[in-house]
Short mmCIF file of C-alpha atoms in Angstrom, two decimals:
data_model
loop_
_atom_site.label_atom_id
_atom_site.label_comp_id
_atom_site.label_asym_id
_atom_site.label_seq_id
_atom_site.Cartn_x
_atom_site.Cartn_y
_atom_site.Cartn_z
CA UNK R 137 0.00 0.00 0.00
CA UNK R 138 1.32 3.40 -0.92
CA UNK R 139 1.54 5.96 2.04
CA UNK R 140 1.08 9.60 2.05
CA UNK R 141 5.20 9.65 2.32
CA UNK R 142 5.11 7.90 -0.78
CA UNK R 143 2.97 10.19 -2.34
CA UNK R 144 4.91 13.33 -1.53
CA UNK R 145 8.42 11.74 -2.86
CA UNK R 146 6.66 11.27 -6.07
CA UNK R 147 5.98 15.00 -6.25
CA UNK R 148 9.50 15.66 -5.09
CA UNK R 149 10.90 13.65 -7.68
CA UNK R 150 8.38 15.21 -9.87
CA UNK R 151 9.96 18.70 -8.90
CA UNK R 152 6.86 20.05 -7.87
CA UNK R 153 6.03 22.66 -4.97
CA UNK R 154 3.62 21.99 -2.98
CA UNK R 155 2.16 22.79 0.35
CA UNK R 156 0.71 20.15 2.49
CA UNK R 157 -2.68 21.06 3.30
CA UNK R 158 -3.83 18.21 5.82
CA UNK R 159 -2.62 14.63 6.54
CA UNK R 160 -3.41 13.36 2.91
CA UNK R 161 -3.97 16.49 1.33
CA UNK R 162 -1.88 18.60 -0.69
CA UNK R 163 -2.09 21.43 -3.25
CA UNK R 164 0.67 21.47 -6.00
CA UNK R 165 1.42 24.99 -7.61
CA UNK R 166 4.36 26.41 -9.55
CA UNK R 167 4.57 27.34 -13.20
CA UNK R 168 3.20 24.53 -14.75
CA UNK R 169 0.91 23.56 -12.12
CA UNK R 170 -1.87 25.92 -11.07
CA UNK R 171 -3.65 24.58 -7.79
CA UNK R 172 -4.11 20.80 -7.99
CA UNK R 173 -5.51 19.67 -5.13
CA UNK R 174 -4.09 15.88 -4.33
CA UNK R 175 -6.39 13.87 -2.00
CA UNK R 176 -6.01 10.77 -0.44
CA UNK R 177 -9.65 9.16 0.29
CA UNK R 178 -9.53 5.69 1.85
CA UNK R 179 -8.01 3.73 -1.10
CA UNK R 180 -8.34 6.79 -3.63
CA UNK R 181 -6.04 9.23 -4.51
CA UNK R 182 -8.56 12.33 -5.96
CA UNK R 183 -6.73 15.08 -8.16
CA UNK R 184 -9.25 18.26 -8.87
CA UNK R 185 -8.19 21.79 -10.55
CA UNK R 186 -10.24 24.48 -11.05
CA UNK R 187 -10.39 25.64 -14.87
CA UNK R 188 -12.52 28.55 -15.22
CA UNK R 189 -15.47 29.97 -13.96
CA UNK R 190 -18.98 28.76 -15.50
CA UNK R 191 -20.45 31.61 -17.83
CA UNK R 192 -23.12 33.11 -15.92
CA UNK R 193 -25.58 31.99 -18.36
CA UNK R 194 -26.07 28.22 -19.33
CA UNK R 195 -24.55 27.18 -22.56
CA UNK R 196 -24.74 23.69 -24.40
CA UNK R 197 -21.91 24.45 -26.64
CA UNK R 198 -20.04 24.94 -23.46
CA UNK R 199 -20.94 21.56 -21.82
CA UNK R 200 -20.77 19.82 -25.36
CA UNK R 201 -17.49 21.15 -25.88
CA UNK R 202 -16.27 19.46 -22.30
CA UNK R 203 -18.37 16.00 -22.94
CA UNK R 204 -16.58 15.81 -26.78
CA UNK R 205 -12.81 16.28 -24.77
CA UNK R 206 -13.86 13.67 -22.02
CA UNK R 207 -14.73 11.19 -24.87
CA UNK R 208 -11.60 12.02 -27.25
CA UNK R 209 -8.69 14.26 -25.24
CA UNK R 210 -8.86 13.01 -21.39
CA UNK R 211 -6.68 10.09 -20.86
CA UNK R 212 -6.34 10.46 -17.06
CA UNK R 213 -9.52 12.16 -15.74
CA UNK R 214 -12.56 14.07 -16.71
CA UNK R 215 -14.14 17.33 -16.77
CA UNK R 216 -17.18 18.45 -14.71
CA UNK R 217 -18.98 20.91 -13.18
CA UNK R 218 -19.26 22.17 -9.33
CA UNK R 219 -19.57 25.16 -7.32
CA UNK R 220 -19.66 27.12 -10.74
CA UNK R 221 -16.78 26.06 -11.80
CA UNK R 222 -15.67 23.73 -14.24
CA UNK R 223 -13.16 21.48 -12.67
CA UNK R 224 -10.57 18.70 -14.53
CA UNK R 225 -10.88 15.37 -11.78
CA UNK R 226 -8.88 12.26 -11.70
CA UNK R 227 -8.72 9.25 -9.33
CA UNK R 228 -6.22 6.77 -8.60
CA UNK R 229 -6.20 3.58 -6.94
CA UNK R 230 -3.86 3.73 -4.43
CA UNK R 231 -3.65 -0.02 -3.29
CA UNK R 232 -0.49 -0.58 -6.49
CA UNK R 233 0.03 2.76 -7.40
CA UNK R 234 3.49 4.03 -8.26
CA UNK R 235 5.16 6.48 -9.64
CA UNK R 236 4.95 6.34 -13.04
CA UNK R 237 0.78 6.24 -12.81
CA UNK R 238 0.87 9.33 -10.33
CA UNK R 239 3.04 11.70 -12.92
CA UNK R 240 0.75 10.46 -15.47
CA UNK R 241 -1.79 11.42 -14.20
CA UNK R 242 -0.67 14.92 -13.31
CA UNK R 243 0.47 15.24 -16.76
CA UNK R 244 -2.61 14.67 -18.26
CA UNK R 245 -4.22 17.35 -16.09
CA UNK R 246 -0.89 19.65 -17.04
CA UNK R 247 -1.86 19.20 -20.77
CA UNK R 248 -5.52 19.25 -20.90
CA UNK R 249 -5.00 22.94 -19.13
CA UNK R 250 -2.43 24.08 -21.08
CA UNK R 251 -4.06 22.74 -24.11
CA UNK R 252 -8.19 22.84 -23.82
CA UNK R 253 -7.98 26.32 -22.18
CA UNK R 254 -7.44 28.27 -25.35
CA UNK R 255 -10.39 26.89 -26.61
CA UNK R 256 -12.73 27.08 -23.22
CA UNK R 257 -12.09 30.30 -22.56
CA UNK R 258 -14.25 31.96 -25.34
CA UNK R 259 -16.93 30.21 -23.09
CA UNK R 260 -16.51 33.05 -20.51
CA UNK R 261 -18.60 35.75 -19.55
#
């Protein structure tokens, strides 16, 4: 089983700053990164990041947009919606998890903002 001591040498291999938020908790931010929140849940490990606020009025070509890059763009994770935000999520088992799953996954997130954001920002009020 992977422990939260685990978890933070993979970031510190990674190169990451971060700030420990909680006993399994942690937000990664630096360049790259903006704000992922790293949560360990029972046998999860939960990534969220806040992409943008939701336009103030509802828009289908918004959430279309976000269902089309879940089916064809999002290898680790998915987009959603809460608190009026749209928010990239990932989870991890973290029973066998090691190190080259856990940058994965933080790459993916990484890419889909640096990447998808161009494109979801004309969404915005």
């Amino acid at each position: 089983m992977v422990t939260n001591d685990n978890i933070e040498s993979y970031m510190l291999n990674m190169g990451l700053v971060y700030d420990t938020v909680s006993d399994g908790m942690w937000v990664i931010h630096d360049d790259t990164v903006s704000n992922i929140v790293v949560k360990r849940a029972d046998s999860v490990l939960l990534f969220r990041v806040k992409m943008m606020e939701l336009p103030d009025v509802s828009s289908p070509a918004l959430f279309e947009k976000l269902l089309r890059l879940n089916a064809t763009e999002m290898i680790h994770g998915s987009y959603g919606v809460e608190d009026g935000s749209v928010v990239i999520t990932a989870a991890l088992e973290v029973e066998n998890l090691d190190y080259n799953e856990f940058q994965a996954a933080i790459d993916s997130i990484t890419m889909a903002l640096s990447t998808h954001y161009p494109v979801l920002k004309d969404f915005r009020n």
